XYZ file of C-alpha atoms in Angstrom:
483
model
C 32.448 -101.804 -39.117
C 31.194 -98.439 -40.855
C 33.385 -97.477 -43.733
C 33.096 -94.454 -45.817
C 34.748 -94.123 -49.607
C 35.093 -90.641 -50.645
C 35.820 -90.611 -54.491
C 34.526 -93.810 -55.430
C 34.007 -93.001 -59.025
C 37.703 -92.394 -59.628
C 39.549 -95.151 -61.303
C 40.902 -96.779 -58.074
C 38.098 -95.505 -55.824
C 35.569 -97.521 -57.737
C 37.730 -100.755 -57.484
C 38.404 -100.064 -54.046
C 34.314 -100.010 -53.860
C 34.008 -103.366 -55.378
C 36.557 -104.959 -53.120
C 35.657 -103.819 -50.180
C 31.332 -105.105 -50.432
C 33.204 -108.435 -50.691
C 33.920 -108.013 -47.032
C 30.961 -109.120 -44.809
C 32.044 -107.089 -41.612
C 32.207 -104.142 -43.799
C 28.917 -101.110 -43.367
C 30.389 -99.037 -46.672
C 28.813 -95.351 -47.225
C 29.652 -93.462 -49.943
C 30.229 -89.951 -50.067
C 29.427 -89.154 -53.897
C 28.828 -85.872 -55.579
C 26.201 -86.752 -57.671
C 24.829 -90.541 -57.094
C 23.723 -91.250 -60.652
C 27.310 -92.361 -61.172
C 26.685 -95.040 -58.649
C 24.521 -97.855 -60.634
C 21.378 -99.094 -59.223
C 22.930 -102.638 -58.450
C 25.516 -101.085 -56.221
C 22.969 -98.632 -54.381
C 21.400 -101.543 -52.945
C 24.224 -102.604 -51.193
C 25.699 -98.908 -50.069
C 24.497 -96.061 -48.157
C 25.016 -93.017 -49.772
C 25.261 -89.584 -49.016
C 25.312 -86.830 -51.718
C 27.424 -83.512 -51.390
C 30.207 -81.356 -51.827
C 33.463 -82.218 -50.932
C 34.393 -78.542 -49.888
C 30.741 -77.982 -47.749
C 31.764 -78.686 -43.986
C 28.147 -79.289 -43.518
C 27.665 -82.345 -45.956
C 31.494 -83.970 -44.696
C 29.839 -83.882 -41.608
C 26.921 -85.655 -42.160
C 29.179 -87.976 -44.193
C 31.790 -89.083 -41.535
C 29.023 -89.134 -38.837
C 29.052 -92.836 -37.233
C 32.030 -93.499 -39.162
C 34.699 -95.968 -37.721
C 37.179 -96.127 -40.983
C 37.432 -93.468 -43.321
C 39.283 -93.155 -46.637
C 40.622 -90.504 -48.121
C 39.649 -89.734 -51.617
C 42.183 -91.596 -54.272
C 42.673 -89.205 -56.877
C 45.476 -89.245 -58.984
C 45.325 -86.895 -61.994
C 46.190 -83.470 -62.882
C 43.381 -80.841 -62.237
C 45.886 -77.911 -62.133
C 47.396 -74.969 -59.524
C 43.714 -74.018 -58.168
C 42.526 -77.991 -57.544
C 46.127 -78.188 -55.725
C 45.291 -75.529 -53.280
C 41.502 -76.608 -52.973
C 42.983 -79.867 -52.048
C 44.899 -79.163 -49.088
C 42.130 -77.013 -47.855
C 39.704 -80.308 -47.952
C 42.653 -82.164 -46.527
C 42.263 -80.352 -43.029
C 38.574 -80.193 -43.470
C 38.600 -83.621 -44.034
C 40.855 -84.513 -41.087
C 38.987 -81.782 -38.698
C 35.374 -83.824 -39.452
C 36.269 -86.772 -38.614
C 38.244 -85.823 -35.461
C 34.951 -84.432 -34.244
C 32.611 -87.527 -35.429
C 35.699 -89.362 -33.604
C 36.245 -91.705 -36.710
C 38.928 -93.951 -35.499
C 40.917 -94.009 -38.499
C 42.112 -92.730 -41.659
C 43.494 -94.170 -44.568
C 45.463 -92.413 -47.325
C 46.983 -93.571 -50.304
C 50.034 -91.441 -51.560
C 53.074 -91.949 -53.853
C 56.528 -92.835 -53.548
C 58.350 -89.472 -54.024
C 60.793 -86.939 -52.449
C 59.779 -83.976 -50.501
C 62.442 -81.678 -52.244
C 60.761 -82.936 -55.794
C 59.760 -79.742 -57.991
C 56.757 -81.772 -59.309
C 53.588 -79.788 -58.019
C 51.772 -82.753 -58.108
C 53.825 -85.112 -56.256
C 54.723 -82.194 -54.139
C 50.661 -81.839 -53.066
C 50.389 -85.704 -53.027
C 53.082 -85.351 -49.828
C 51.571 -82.329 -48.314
C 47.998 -83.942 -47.962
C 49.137 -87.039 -46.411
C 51.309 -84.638 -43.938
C 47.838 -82.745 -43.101
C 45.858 -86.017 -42.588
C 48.363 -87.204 -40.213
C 49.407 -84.107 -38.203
C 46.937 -84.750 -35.322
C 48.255 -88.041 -34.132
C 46.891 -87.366 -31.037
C 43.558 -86.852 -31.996
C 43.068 -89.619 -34.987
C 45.199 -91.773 -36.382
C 46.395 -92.137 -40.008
C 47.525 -95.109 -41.723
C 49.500 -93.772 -44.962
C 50.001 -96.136 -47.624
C 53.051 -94.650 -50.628
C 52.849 -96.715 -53.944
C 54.744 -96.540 -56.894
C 53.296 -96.155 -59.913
C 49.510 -98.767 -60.289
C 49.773 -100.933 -63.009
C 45.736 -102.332 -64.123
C 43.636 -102.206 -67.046
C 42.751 -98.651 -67.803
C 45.288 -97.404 -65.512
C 47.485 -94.496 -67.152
C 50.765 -96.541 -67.064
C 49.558 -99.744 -68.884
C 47.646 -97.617 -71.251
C 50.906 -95.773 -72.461
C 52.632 -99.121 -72.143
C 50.385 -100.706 -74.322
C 49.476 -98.159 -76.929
C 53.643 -97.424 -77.425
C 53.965 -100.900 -77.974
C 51.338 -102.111 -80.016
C 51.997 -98.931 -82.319
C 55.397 -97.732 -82.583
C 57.743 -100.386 -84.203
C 60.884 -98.346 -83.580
C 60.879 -97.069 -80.365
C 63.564 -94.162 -79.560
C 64.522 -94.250 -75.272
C 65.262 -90.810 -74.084
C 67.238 -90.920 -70.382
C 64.380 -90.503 -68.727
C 63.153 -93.965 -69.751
C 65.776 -94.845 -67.808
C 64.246 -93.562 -64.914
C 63.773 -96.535 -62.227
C 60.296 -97.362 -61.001
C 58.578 -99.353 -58.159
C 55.187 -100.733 -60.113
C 52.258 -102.095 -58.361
C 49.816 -104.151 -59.646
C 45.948 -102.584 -59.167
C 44.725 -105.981 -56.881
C 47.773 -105.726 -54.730
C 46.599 -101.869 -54.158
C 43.043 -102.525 -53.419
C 44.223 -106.065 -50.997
C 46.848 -103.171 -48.819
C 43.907 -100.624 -48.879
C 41.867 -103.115 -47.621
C 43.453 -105.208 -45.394
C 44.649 -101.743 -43.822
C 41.448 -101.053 -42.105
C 41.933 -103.987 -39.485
C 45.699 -102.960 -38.470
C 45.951 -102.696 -34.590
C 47.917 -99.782 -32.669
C 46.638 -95.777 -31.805
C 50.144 -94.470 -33.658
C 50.419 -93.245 -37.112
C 51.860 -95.349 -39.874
C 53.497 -94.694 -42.838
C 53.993 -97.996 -45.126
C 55.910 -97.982 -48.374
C 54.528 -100.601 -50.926
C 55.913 -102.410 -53.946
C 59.610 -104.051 -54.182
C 60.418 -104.847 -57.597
C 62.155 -101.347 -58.899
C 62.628 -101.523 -63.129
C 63.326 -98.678 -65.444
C 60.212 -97.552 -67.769
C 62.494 -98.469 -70.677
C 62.830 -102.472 -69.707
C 58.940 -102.344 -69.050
C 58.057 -101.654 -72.515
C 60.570 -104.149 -73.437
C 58.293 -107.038 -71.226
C 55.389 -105.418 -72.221
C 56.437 -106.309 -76.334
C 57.384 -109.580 -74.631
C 54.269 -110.872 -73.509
C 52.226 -109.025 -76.163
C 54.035 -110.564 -78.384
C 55.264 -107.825 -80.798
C 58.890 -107.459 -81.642
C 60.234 -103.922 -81.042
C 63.143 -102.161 -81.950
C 64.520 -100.175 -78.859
C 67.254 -97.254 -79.946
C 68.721 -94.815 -76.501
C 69.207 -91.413 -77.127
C 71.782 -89.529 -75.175
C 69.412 -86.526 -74.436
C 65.315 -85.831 -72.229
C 63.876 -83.954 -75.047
C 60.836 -83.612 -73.016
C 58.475 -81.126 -74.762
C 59.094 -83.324 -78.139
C 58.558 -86.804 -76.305
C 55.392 -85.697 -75.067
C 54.173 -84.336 -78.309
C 54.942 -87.591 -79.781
C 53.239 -89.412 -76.628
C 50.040 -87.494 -77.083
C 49.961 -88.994 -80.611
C 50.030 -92.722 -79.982
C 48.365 -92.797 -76.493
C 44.783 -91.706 -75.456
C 46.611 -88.283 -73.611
C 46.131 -84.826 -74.708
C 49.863 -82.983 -74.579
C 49.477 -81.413 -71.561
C 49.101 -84.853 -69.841
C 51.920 -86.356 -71.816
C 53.630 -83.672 -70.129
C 52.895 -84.417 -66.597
C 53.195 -87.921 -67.313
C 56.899 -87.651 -68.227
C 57.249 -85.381 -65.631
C 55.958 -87.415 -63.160
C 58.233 -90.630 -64.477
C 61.365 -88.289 -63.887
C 60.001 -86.647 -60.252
C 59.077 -90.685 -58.958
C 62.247 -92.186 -60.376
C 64.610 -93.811 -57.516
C 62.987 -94.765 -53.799
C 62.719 -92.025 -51.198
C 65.742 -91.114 -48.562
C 63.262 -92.003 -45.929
C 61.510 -95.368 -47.706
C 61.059 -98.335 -45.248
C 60.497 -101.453 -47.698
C 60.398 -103.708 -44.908
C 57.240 -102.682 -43.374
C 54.301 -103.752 -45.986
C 55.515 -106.885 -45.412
C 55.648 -106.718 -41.674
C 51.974 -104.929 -41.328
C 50.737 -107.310 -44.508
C 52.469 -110.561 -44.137
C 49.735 -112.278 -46.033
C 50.325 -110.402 -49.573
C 52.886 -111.158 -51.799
C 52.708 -108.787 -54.689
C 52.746 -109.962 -58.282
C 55.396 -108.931 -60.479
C 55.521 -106.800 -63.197
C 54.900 -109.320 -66.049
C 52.159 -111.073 -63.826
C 50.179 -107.802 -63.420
C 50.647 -106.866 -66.742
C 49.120 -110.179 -67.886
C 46.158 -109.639 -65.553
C 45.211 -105.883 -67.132
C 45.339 -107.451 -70.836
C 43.206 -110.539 -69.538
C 40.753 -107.928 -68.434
C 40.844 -106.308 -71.982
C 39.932 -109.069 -73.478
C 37.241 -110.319 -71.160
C 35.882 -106.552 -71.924
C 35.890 -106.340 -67.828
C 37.400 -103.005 -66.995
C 35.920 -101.704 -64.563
C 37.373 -98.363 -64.356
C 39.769 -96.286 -66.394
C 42.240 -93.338 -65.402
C 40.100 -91.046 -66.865
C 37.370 -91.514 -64.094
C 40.096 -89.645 -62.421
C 39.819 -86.501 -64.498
C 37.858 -83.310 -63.101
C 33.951 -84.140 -63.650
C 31.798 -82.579 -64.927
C 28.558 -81.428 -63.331
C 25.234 -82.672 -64.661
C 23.115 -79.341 -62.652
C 26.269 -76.925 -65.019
C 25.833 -78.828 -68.128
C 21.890 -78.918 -67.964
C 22.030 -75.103 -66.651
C 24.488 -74.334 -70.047
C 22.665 -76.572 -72.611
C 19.559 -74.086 -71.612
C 21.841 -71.092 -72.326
C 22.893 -72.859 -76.064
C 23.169 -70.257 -78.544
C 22.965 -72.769 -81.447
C 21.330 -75.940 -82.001
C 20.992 -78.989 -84.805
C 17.831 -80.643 -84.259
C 16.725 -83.741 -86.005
C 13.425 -86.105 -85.752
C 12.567 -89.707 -87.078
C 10.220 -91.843 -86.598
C 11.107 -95.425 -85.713
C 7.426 -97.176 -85.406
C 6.805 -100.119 -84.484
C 10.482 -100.483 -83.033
C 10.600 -100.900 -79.597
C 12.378 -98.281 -78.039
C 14.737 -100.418 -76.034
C 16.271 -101.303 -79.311
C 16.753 -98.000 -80.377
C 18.440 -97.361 -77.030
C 20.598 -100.128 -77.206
C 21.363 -98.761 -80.693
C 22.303 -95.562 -79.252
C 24.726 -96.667 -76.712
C 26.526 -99.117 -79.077
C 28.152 -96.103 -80.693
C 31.844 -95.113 -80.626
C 34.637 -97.133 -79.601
C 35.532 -100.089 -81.919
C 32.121 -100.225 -83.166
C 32.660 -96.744 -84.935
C 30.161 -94.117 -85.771
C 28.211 -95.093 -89.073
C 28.840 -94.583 -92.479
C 31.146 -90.982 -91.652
C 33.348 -92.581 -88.908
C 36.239 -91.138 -91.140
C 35.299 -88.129 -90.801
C 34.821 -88.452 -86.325
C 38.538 -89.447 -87.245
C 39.528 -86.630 -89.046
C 38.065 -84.199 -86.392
C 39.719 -86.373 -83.488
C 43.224 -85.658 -85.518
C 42.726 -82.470 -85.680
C 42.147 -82.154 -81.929
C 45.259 -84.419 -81.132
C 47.099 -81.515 -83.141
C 45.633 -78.986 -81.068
C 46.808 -80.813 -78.304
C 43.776 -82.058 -77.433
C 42.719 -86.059 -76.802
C 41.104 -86.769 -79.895
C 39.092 -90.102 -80.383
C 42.088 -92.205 -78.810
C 40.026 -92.458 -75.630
C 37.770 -95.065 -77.319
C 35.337 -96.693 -74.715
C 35.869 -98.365 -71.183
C 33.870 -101.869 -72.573
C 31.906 -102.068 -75.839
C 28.698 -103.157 -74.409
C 28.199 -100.939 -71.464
C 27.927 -96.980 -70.879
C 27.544 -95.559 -67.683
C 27.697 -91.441 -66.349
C 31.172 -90.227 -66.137
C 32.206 -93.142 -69.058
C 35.134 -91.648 -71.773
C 33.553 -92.529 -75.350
C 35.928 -91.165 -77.884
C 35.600 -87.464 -78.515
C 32.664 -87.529 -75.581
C 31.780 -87.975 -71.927
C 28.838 -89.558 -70.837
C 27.523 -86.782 -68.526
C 23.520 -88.411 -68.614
C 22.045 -91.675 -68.820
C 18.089 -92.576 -68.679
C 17.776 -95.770 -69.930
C 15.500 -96.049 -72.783
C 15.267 -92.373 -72.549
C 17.997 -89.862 -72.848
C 21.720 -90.484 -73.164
C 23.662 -86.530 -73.007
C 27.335 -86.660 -74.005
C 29.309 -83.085 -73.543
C 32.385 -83.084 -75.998
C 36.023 -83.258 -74.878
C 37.227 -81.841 -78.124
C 38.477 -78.246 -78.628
C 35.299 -76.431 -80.265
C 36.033 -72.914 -79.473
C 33.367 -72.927 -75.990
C 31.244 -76.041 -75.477
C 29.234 -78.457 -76.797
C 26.792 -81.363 -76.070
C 25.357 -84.046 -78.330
C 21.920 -85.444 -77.082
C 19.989 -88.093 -77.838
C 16.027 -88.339 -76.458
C 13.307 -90.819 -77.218
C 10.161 -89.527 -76.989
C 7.030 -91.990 -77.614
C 7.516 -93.353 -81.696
C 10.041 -90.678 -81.867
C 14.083 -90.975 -82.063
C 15.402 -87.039 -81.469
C 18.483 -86.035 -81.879
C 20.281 -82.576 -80.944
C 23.485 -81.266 -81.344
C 24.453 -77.800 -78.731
C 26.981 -75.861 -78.871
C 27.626 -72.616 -76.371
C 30.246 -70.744 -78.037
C 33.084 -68.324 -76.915
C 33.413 -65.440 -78.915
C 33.528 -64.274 -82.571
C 35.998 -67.657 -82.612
C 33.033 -69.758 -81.218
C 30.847 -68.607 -83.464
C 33.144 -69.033 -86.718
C 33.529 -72.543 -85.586
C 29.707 -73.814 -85.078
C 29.238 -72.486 -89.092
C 32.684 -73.996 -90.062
C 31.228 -77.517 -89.060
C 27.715 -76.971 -90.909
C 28.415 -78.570 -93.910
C 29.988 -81.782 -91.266
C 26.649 -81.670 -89.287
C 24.492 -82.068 -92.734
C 26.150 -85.899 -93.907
C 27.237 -86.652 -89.879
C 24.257 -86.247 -88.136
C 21.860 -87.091 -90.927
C 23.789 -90.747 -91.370
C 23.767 -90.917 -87.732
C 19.535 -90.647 -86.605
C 18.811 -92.877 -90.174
C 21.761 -95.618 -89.332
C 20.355 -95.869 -85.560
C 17.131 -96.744 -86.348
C 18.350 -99.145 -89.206
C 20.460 -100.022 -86.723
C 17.609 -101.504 -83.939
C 15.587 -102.349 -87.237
C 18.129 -105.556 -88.242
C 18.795 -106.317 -84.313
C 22.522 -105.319 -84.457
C 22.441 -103.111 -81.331
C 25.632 -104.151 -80.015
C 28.880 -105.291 -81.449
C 29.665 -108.848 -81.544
């Protein structure tokens, strides 16, 4: 059977990946943008074609000789212009593999209303209504989930960061909202299992059963983390405030606090036309785990350091050819040199990539804290996003203020900053024979870019000096990695 994944380096296209090389009848191509975000392991086992998801030419050559193809799983806000975009690749999409006569496609959607004033729900609907509006020609299986519940998924990470920091925690009413969670292996078993359902007609099949408001799942969640929390209702949404506050204990910036909330209110409550019967008529082999069950499972995988993806794989990439083509364009740079002898210059790699996350950044890790407040302030995500796993980076990987946008190992590791820095900036690390360099970009936006690269002079002088000496010290004493 030839399968292709589309979006396999979003957080539940990636899992979905895993899962489905476990089945031996399975042929799986990918259809990736840009396959460095693929590791080497998995290339062995895949086919891969590279390309854009909006050329006709390359989602041709990508459903060609296709039997089952999935829809990209993508999940997170991009904004108005994505929205559009996205129902434009929908029928592109749908039109391709009518004419490689792929026998099937599979969708995964939300549980949500039609008449919902959510945009995003709203365009979660409308693509699954353009996939399957050519019964005649192809046929659609639809899958509508709740709300995925996994390590690094964006529901247990706000469950677990209000918990673990907030003592007192005040419930508006639209905690109260009520919910149909599904855990992340119960997702990937339907998506999978979906691929051998028999029948030419379309299918649309509701998943998850166990409906609870958000409020009593932060109530089990301080159950089985074990922290006692004080829970206090308040009579009114105060939405704008809640999400200002949520953007402060969770890894979101505010405008995804926003939508977050917003989506909790829009998915509240099952759909008029919801048919719970039918996963378990179509899928009579899976019994999904309950709320407490898959919540045990994502902190099991936190502590095992096995995540393998995290919702932020689901954010809008960014493109190695733009960053490389900007980093060119840089109007100011902070370059620094050292030596490292007779070091070998895996170590110093292995030095580089143990930064960030719990292991910190050096003697001025304060001071990354500082500037990660001040971004949360701004709105921004600050250093809350920590690190997927402490002993592994990959391209596309969160690490604090930074995103891993290349990776050459024992060679080059480029991170472009997620912080607000008036325009853009990159911080680059090369290895170039005995030589550790080390080179900070920044491309600003007017006279307010520029005010803010000679603002952060005086940082640059302690941070990035500590940083090049306490890397090589670093692979000196054979601490490249944190314990």
């Amino acid at each position: 059977m030839n399968v292709l994944l589309t979006g396999p380096t979003g957080y539940i296209g990636r899992r979905l990946m895993v899962r489905l090389l476990e089945e031996k009848d399975v042929h799986l191509r990918l259809f990736v943008k840009d396959r460095r975000r693929v590791s080497e392991e998995t290339r062995q086992d895949v086919e891969i074609v590279e390309g854009d998801v909006f050329n006709e030419e390359d989602l041709r050559r990508a459903v060609t000789g296709i039997d089952i193809a999935y829809y990209p799983i993508r999940f997170f806000w991009a904004g108005t212009e994505f929205d559009e975009l996205q129902k434009i690749f929908a029928r592109n999409f749908r039109d391709a593999c009518i004419h490689a006569e792929v026998k099937k496609i599979i969708y995964l959607g939300v549980l949500g209303s039609h008449n919902t004033e959510d945009n995003l729900l709203k365009n979660v609907i409308e693509t699954g209504e353009v996939l399957s509006a050519l019964p005649d020609k192809i046929r659609t299986i639809w899958l509508r989930a709740g709300f995925v519940l996994g390590s690094g998924s964006s529901l247990f990470e706000v469950l677990r960061n209000l918990v673990q920091k907030v003592p007192v925690i005040f419930t508006p009413r639209w905690m109260e909202a009520k919910l149909v969670p599904l855990g992340i292996a119960d997702t990937l078993e339907y998506l999978t299992q979906a691929r051998n359902l028999e029948g030419k007609d379309n299918l649309i099949i509701d998943l998850g059963a166990e409906m609870m408001s958000f409020r009593d799942m932060l109530k089990e969640t301080s159950q089985v983390i074990g922290r006692k929390r004080i829970f206090i209702p308040l009579p009114f949404t105060a939405h704008r405030l809640f999400s200002f506050l949520l953007m402060l204990v969770t890894p979101f910036s505010y405008k995804l606090s926003f939508l977050f909330i917003q989506g909790l209110k829009s998915r509240s409550g099952l759909p008029a036309d919801i048919r719970q019967d039918m996963a378990q008529h179509y899928f009579p082999g899976i019994s999904p785990l309950s709320f407490q069950r898959a919540l045990e499972r994502a902190l099991n995988a936190i502590e095992r350091n096995q995540v393998i993806s995290r919702w932020t794989d689901s954010l809008a990439g960014i493109s190695y050819a733009d960053a490389e083509d900007e980093i060119s364009r840089a109007v100011y740079r902070d370059i620094r040199n050292m030596d490292f002898g007779g070091v070998p210059p895996e170590k110093i790699f292995r030095a580089i990539t143990s930064i960030g996350g719990k292991q910190g950044w050096f003697t001025f890790d304060i001071l990354w804290k500082m500037r990660g407040f001040i971004d949360k302030l701004a709105g921004g995500f600050g250093t809350a996003l920590g690190k997927r796993v402490e002993s592994e980076l990959r391209i596309g990987d969160m690490l604090d203020v930074w995103k891993v946008v290349d990776l050459r190992e024992n060679e080059r590791l480029l991170l472009e900053a997620q912080m607000k820095v008036a325009g853009k900036a990159w911080l680059e690390f090369t290895i170039d024979g005995t030589t550790h360099i080390q080179t900070a970009y920044h491309f600003p936006r007017g006279l307010l870019g520029r005010l803010y690269w000679y603002s952060m002079l005086p940082f640059h002088f302690f941070i990035f000096r500590d940083m090049i000496e306490s890397i090589v010290k670093r692979a000196e004493t054979g601490d490249e990695r944190p314990g």
